[in-house]
């Protein structure tokens, strides 16, 4: 199954992607994660993307499309994948169409998660991540057992540099302007399911299970 998970930053895409990945046995392909790895490695792509990411802007379409094409050509994505964070612009929808057409496939389902802005800002500003193993925590909802330290590997937790309030507001503005039109494209193609992501993660996960099983 080829699936897209779409929604504003902080709506819970990462958590639900993990659930769907386990449910469907397909790889979770997050363009944000691919970019963060490139930045951490200091690769040419990473050096170009860094400034955009730190200010909450989108990196250029051609750069992200190249990174994604490489990832989708890996063997584990041959039978399906779950895309998270892409496409974020209508131009990226077209790039994805071309990329899939060249490989003889199409998108089966697009799930859009939604939540009110106040809830999103609350979730993102309290988010803390482990820079070593990628585990995600929340100061109120999901604190680590020992304050400030990853339960899994003991590494000190950090706040993503784009999870500060000013950058969060910018990311939400960009989402409204650039990414909401993407959901309309998929609505017109009759592959869109909209899901309320403001409930707790287990409730949202069971809604997603029903939708995926019924599709
Ligand atoms: P995310 O983890 O999905 O919130 O992505 C973090 C940042 O990476 C975004 O704010 C953008 O700067 C960049 N990014 C991730 N995916 C894309 C994309 N599809 N197009 C452009 N920029 C992206």
mmCIF file of C-alpha atoms and ligand atoms in Angstrom:
data_model
loop_
_atom_site.group_PDB
_atom_site.id
_atom_site.type_symbol
_atom_site.label_atom_id
_atom_site.label_comp_id
_atom_site.label_asym_id
_atom_site.label_seq_id
_atom_site.Cartn_x
_atom_site.Cartn_y
_atom_site.Cartn_z
ATOM 1 C CA UNK A 1 0.000 0.000 0.000
ATOM 2 C CA UNK A 2 1.216 3.506 -0.884
ATOM 3 C CA UNK A 3 0.016 5.951 1.679
ATOM 4 C CA UNK A 4 0.480 9.654 2.475
ATOM 5 C CA UNK A 5 0.014 11.077 5.962
ATOM 6 C CA UNK A 6 -0.527 14.809 5.854
ATOM 7 C CA UNK A 7 -1.219 17.418 8.526
ATOM 8 C CA UNK A 8 0.205 20.474 10.268
ATOM 9 C CA UNK A 9 3.411 20.138 12.293
ATOM 10 C CA UNK A 10 2.652 18.756 15.747
ATOM 11 C CA UNK A 11 -0.602 17.040 14.814
ATOM 12 C CA UNK A 12 0.904 13.645 15.682
ATOM 13 C CA UNK A 13 2.044 12.451 12.253
ATOM 14 C CA UNK A 14 5.227 10.873 13.618
ATOM 15 C CA UNK A 15 3.376 8.882 16.300
ATOM 16 C CA UNK A 16 0.654 7.720 13.924
ATOM 17 C CA UNK A 17 3.183 6.908 11.219
ATOM 18 C CA UNK A 18 4.886 4.557 13.663
ATOM 19 C CA UNK A 19 1.518 2.859 14.296
ATOM 20 C CA UNK A 20 0.725 2.513 10.576
ATOM 21 C CA UNK A 21 4.204 1.259 9.792
ATOM 22 C CA UNK A 22 3.761 -1.578 12.289
ATOM 23 C CA UNK A 23 0.184 -2.286 11.179
ATOM 24 C CA UNK A 24 0.968 -2.440 7.464
ATOM 25 C CA UNK A 25 4.610 -3.568 7.456
ATOM 26 C CA UNK A 26 5.714 -0.743 5.163
ATOM 27 C CA UNK A 27 8.567 1.745 5.710
ATOM 28 C CA UNK A 28 7.866 5.184 7.177
ATOM 29 C CA UNK A 29 9.492 7.734 4.887
ATOM 30 C CA UNK A 30 9.675 11.151 6.554
ATOM 31 C CA UNK A 31 11.267 13.925 4.487
ATOM 32 C CA UNK A 32 11.882 15.897 7.713
ATOM 33 C CA UNK A 33 13.873 12.926 9.104
ATOM 34 C CA UNK A 34 15.768 12.493 5.807
ATOM 35 C CA UNK A 35 16.701 16.188 5.901
ATOM 36 C CA UNK A 36 17.686 16.146 9.584
ATOM 37 C CA UNK A 37 20.015 13.184 8.897
ATOM 38 C CA UNK A 38 21.526 15.052 5.937
ATOM 39 C CA UNK A 39 22.083 18.135 8.149
ATOM 40 C CA UNK A 40 23.651 16.010 10.891
ATOM 41 C CA UNK A 41 25.974 14.309 8.386
ATOM 42 C CA UNK A 42 26.925 17.713 6.936
ATOM 43 C CA UNK A 43 26.259 16.443 3.377
ATOM 44 C CA UNK A 44 25.865 18.988 0.519
ATOM 45 C CA UNK A 45 22.052 18.553 0.673
ATOM 46 C CA UNK A 46 22.162 19.052 4.443
ATOM 47 C CA UNK A 47 24.250 22.217 4.170
ATOM 48 C CA UNK A 48 21.816 23.666 1.645
ATOM 49 C CA UNK A 49 18.709 22.697 3.674
ATOM 50 C CA UNK A 50 19.865 23.836 7.123
ATOM 51 C CA UNK A 51 18.996 27.549 6.910
ATOM 52 C CA UNK A 52 15.514 26.885 5.512
ATOM 53 C CA UNK A 53 14.740 24.368 8.226
ATOM 54 C CA UNK A 54 15.955 26.539 11.083
ATOM 55 C CA UNK A 55 13.658 29.383 10.026
ATOM 56 C CA UNK A 56 10.621 27.140 9.416
ATOM 57 C CA UNK A 57 10.596 27.672 5.636
ATOM 58 C CA UNK A 58 10.310 24.894 3.074
ATOM 59 C CA UNK A 59 13.489 23.686 1.396
ATOM 60 C CA UNK A 60 13.431 24.002 -2.433
ATOM 61 C CA UNK A 61 11.224 21.463 -4.240
ATOM 62 C CA UNK A 62 13.954 20.101 -6.528
ATOM 63 C CA UNK A 63 16.258 19.328 -3.605
ATOM 64 C CA UNK A 64 13.612 17.478 -1.608
ATOM 65 C CA UNK A 65 12.331 15.629 -4.703
ATOM 66 C CA UNK A 66 15.853 14.291 -5.371
ATOM 67 C CA UNK A 67 16.250 13.152 -1.773
ATOM 68 C CA UNK A 68 12.859 11.408 -1.891
ATOM 69 C CA UNK A 69 13.505 9.672 -5.238
ATOM 70 C CA UNK A 70 16.671 8.133 -3.776
ATOM 71 C CA UNK A 71 14.778 6.918 -0.724
ATOM 72 C CA UNK A 72 11.877 5.407 -2.705
ATOM 73 C CA UNK A 73 14.336 3.501 -4.884
ATOM 74 C CA UNK A 74 15.575 1.535 -1.892
ATOM 75 C CA UNK A 75 14.391 -2.059 -1.904
ATOM 76 C CA UNK A 76 12.235 -1.840 1.250
ATOM 77 C CA UNK A 77 9.931 0.687 -0.468
ATOM 78 C CA UNK A 78 9.209 -1.523 -3.492
ATOM 79 C CA UNK A 79 5.946 -2.950 -2.120
ATOM 80 C CA UNK A 80 4.673 0.225 -0.493
ATOM 81 C CA UNK A 81 5.532 3.072 1.840
ATOM 82 C CA UNK A 82 4.062 5.640 4.158
ATOM 83 C CA UNK A 83 5.048 9.172 3.200
ATOM 84 C CA UNK A 84 5.153 11.744 5.998
ATOM 85 C CA UNK A 85 5.986 15.399 5.285
ATOM 86 C CA UNK A 86 5.735 15.090 1.500
ATOM 87 C CA UNK A 87 4.110 16.420 -0.674
ATOM 88 C CA UNK A 88 3.891 19.815 1.017
ATOM 89 C CA UNK A 89 3.206 21.944 -2.074
ATOM 90 C CA UNK A 90 1.120 21.426 -5.206
ATOM 91 C CA UNK A 91 4.385 21.386 -7.209
ATOM 92 C CA UNK A 92 5.531 18.481 -4.999
ATOM 93 C CA UNK A 93 2.273 16.607 -5.777
ATOM 94 C CA UNK A 94 3.199 16.869 -9.438
ATOM 95 C CA UNK A 95 6.788 15.783 -8.760
ATOM 96 C CA UNK A 96 5.472 12.758 -6.850
ATOM 97 C CA UNK A 97 3.049 11.918 -9.684
ATOM 98 C CA UNK A 98 5.973 11.879 -12.132
ATOM 99 C CA UNK A 99 8.175 9.877 -9.797
ATOM 100 C CA UNK A 100 5.477 7.218 -9.273
ATOM 101 C CA UNK A 101 4.393 7.135 -12.929
ATOM 102 C CA UNK A 102 8.002 6.358 -13.885
ATOM 103 C CA UNK A 103 7.833 3.393 -11.498
ATOM 104 C CA UNK A 104 4.350 2.277 -12.633
ATOM 105 C CA UNK A 105 2.530 3.028 -9.377
ATOM 106 C CA UNK A 106 0.124 5.501 -7.775
ATOM 107 C CA UNK A 107 -0.957 6.653 -4.306
ATOM 108 C CA UNK A 108 -3.721 4.495 -2.784
ATOM 109 C CA UNK A 109 -4.787 6.663 0.145
ATOM 110 C CA UNK A 110 -4.088 10.088 1.680
ATOM 111 C CA UNK A 111 -4.920 10.616 5.352
ATOM 112 C CA UNK A 112 -5.113 14.228 6.563
ATOM 113 C CA UNK A 113 -4.868 14.725 10.345
ATOM 114 C CA UNK A 114 -6.242 17.973 11.756
ATOM 115 C CA UNK A 115 -6.108 19.768 15.141
ATOM 116 C CA UNK A 116 -6.773 23.316 16.427
ATOM 117 C CA UNK A 117 -3.794 25.718 16.371
ATOM 118 C CA UNK A 118 -3.658 26.211 20.187
ATOM 119 C CA UNK A 119 -3.319 22.456 20.666
ATOM 120 C CA UNK A 120 -0.560 22.284 18.044
ATOM 121 C CA UNK A 121 1.479 25.079 19.630
ATOM 122 C CA UNK A 122 1.089 23.421 23.045
ATOM 123 C CA UNK A 123 2.236 20.052 21.685
ATOM 124 C CA UNK A 124 5.225 21.376 19.754
ATOM 125 C CA UNK A 125 6.587 23.749 22.372
ATOM 126 C CA UNK A 126 6.566 20.908 24.950
ATOM 127 C CA UNK A 127 8.146 18.366 22.586
ATOM 128 C CA UNK A 128 11.619 17.043 23.456
ATOM 129 C CA UNK A 129 13.582 14.558 21.373
ATOM 130 C CA UNK A 130 16.518 12.260 21.876
ATOM 131 C CA UNK A 131 19.297 13.334 19.476
ATOM 132 C CA UNK A 132 20.783 9.827 19.574
ATOM 133 C CA UNK A 133 17.901 7.339 19.094
ATOM 134 C CA UNK A 134 15.120 9.677 17.903
ATOM 135 C CA UNK A 135 12.667 8.879 20.752
ATOM 136 C CA UNK A 136 10.068 11.644 21.213
ATOM 137 C CA UNK A 137 8.751 12.917 24.587
ATOM 138 C CA UNK A 138 6.458 15.683 25.817
ATOM 139 C CA UNK A 139 7.008 17.737 28.983
ATOM 140 C CA UNK A 140 3.347 17.281 30.091
ATOM 141 C CA UNK A 141 1.886 14.334 28.137
ATOM 142 C CA UNK A 142 4.804 11.947 27.878
ATOM 143 C CA UNK A 143 7.666 12.955 30.181
ATOM 144 C CA UNK A 144 10.727 10.702 30.434
ATOM 145 C CA UNK A 145 11.054 8.663 33.660
ATOM 146 C CA UNK A 146 14.094 10.696 34.670
ATOM 147 C CA UNK A 147 13.792 14.425 33.891
ATOM 148 C CA UNK A 148 15.607 15.543 30.730
ATOM 149 C CA UNK A 149 17.094 12.127 29.871
ATOM 150 C CA UNK A 150 16.039 9.538 27.257
ATOM 151 C CA UNK A 151 14.460 6.401 28.798
ATOM 152 C CA UNK A 152 15.812 4.209 26.009
ATOM 153 C CA UNK A 153 19.469 5.275 25.814
ATOM 154 C CA UNK A 154 20.183 7.760 28.638
ATOM 155 C CA UNK A 155 21.115 10.629 26.282
ATOM 156 C CA UNK A 156 20.176 14.201 27.383
ATOM 157 C CA UNK A 157 17.008 15.295 25.544
ATOM 158 C CA UNK A 158 16.934 18.397 23.337
ATOM 159 C CA UNK A 159 14.331 20.704 21.842
ATOM 160 C CA UNK A 160 14.298 20.734 18.028
ATOM 161 C CA UNK A 161 15.619 24.129 16.902
ATOM 162 C CA UNK A 162 12.392 24.635 14.908
ATOM 163 C CA UNK A 163 10.102 23.879 17.884
ATOM 164 C CA UNK A 164 10.347 27.367 19.392
ATOM 165 C CA UNK A 165 7.150 29.448 19.379
ATOM 166 C CA UNK A 166 8.203 31.958 16.662
ATOM 167 C CA UNK A 167 9.298 29.192 14.299
ATOM 168 C CA UNK A 168 6.195 27.099 15.090
ATOM 169 C CA UNK A 169 3.951 30.041 14.049
ATOM 170 C CA UNK A 170 5.927 30.374 10.808
ATOM 171 C CA UNK A 171 5.626 26.634 10.090
ATOM 172 C CA UNK A 172 1.857 26.837 10.641
ATOM 173 C CA UNK A 173 1.586 29.841 8.316
ATOM 174 C CA UNK A 174 3.529 27.974 5.634
ATOM 175 C CA UNK A 175 1.312 24.921 6.172
ATOM 176 C CA UNK A 176 -1.888 26.947 5.657
ATOM 177 C CA UNK A 177 -0.575 28.643 2.534
ATOM 178 C CA UNK A 178 1.347 25.869 0.808
ATOM 179 C CA UNK A 179 0.111 22.522 2.109
ATOM 180 C CA UNK A 180 -3.650 22.924 2.628
ATOM 181 C CA UNK A 181 -4.100 23.207 -1.176
ATOM 182 C CA UNK A 182 -2.426 19.770 -1.439
ATOM 183 C CA UNK A 183 -5.301 18.178 0.506
ATOM 184 C CA UNK A 184 -7.740 19.720 -1.984
ATOM 185 C CA UNK A 185 -5.925 18.058 -4.896
ATOM 186 C CA UNK A 186 -6.293 14.649 -3.265
ATOM 187 C CA UNK A 187 -9.915 15.355 -2.275
ATOM 188 C CA UNK A 188 -10.700 15.923 -5.938
ATOM 189 C CA UNK A 189 -9.003 12.613 -6.780
ATOM 190 C CA UNK A 190 -11.249 10.839 -4.208
ATOM 191 C CA UNK A 191 -8.362 9.379 -2.207
ATOM 192 C CA UNK A 192 -8.556 11.707 0.821
ATOM 193 C CA UNK A 193 -9.705 10.750 4.342
ATOM 194 C CA UNK A 194 -9.769 13.546 6.969
ATOM 195 C CA UNK A 195 -9.247 12.470 10.596
ATOM 196 C CA UNK A 196 -9.486 14.517 13.812
ATOM 197 C CA UNK A 197 -6.024 14.270 15.381
ATOM 198 C CA UNK A 198 -6.782 16.254 18.551
ATOM 199 C CA UNK A 199 -7.727 13.216 20.684
ATOM 200 C CA UNK A 200 -5.148 11.094 22.438
ATOM 201 C CA UNK A 201 -2.815 8.990 20.311
ATOM 202 C CA UNK A 202 -4.548 5.630 20.983
ATOM 203 C CA UNK A 203 -7.962 6.957 19.896
ATOM 204 C CA UNK A 204 -6.518 8.464 16.713
ATOM 205 C CA UNK A 205 -4.611 5.227 15.997
ATOM 206 C CA UNK A 206 -7.788 3.141 16.164
ATOM 207 C CA UNK A 207 -9.534 5.544 13.760
ATOM 208 C CA UNK A 208 -6.644 5.160 11.334
ATOM 209 C CA UNK A 209 -6.730 1.370 11.629
ATOM 210 C CA UNK A 210 -10.412 1.358 10.629
ATOM 211 C CA UNK A 211 -9.793 3.622 7.633
ATOM 212 C CA UNK A 212 -6.795 1.666 6.371
ATOM 213 C CA UNK A 213 -8.522 -1.690 6.793
ATOM 214 C CA UNK A 214 -11.620 -0.406 5.004
ATOM 215 C CA UNK A 215 -9.754 1.011 2.039
HETATM 216 P P1 LIG B 1 9.028 18.080 9.541
HETATM 217 O O1 LIG B 1 9.847 17.210 10.423
HETATM 218 O O2 LIG B 1 8.203 17.293 8.544
HETATM 219 O O3 LIG B 1 8.195 19.080 10.311
HETATM 220 O O4 LIG B 1 10.058 18.928 8.640
HETATM 221 C C1 LIG B 1 10.983 19.826 9.228
HETATM 222 C C2 LIG B 1 11.437 20.851 8.214
HETATM 223 O O5 LIG B 1 12.070 20.178 7.106
HETATM 224 C C3 LIG B 1 10.334 21.689 7.574
HETATM 225 O O6 LIG B 1 9.963 22.810 8.369
HETATM 226 C C4 LIG B 1 10.975 22.095 6.256
HETATM 227 O O7 LIG B 1 11.940 23.136 6.439
HETATM 228 C C5 LIG B 1 11.748 20.839 5.869
HETATM 229 N N1 LIG B 1 10.923 19.910 5.052
HETATM 230 C C6 LIG B 1 10.489 18.650 5.390
HETATM 231 N N2 LIG B 1 9.783 18.099 4.386
HETATM 232 C C7 LIG B 1 9.759 19.025 3.393
HETATM 233 C C8 LIG B 1 9.169 19.084 2.092
HETATM 234 N N3 LIG B 1 8.408 18.067 1.620
HETATM 235 N N4 LIG B 1 9.374 20.194 1.343
HETATM 236 C C9 LIG B 1 10.115 21.231 1.788
HETATM 237 N N5 LIG B 1 10.668 21.270 3.015
HETATM 238 C C10 LIG B 1 10.503 20.181 3.814
#
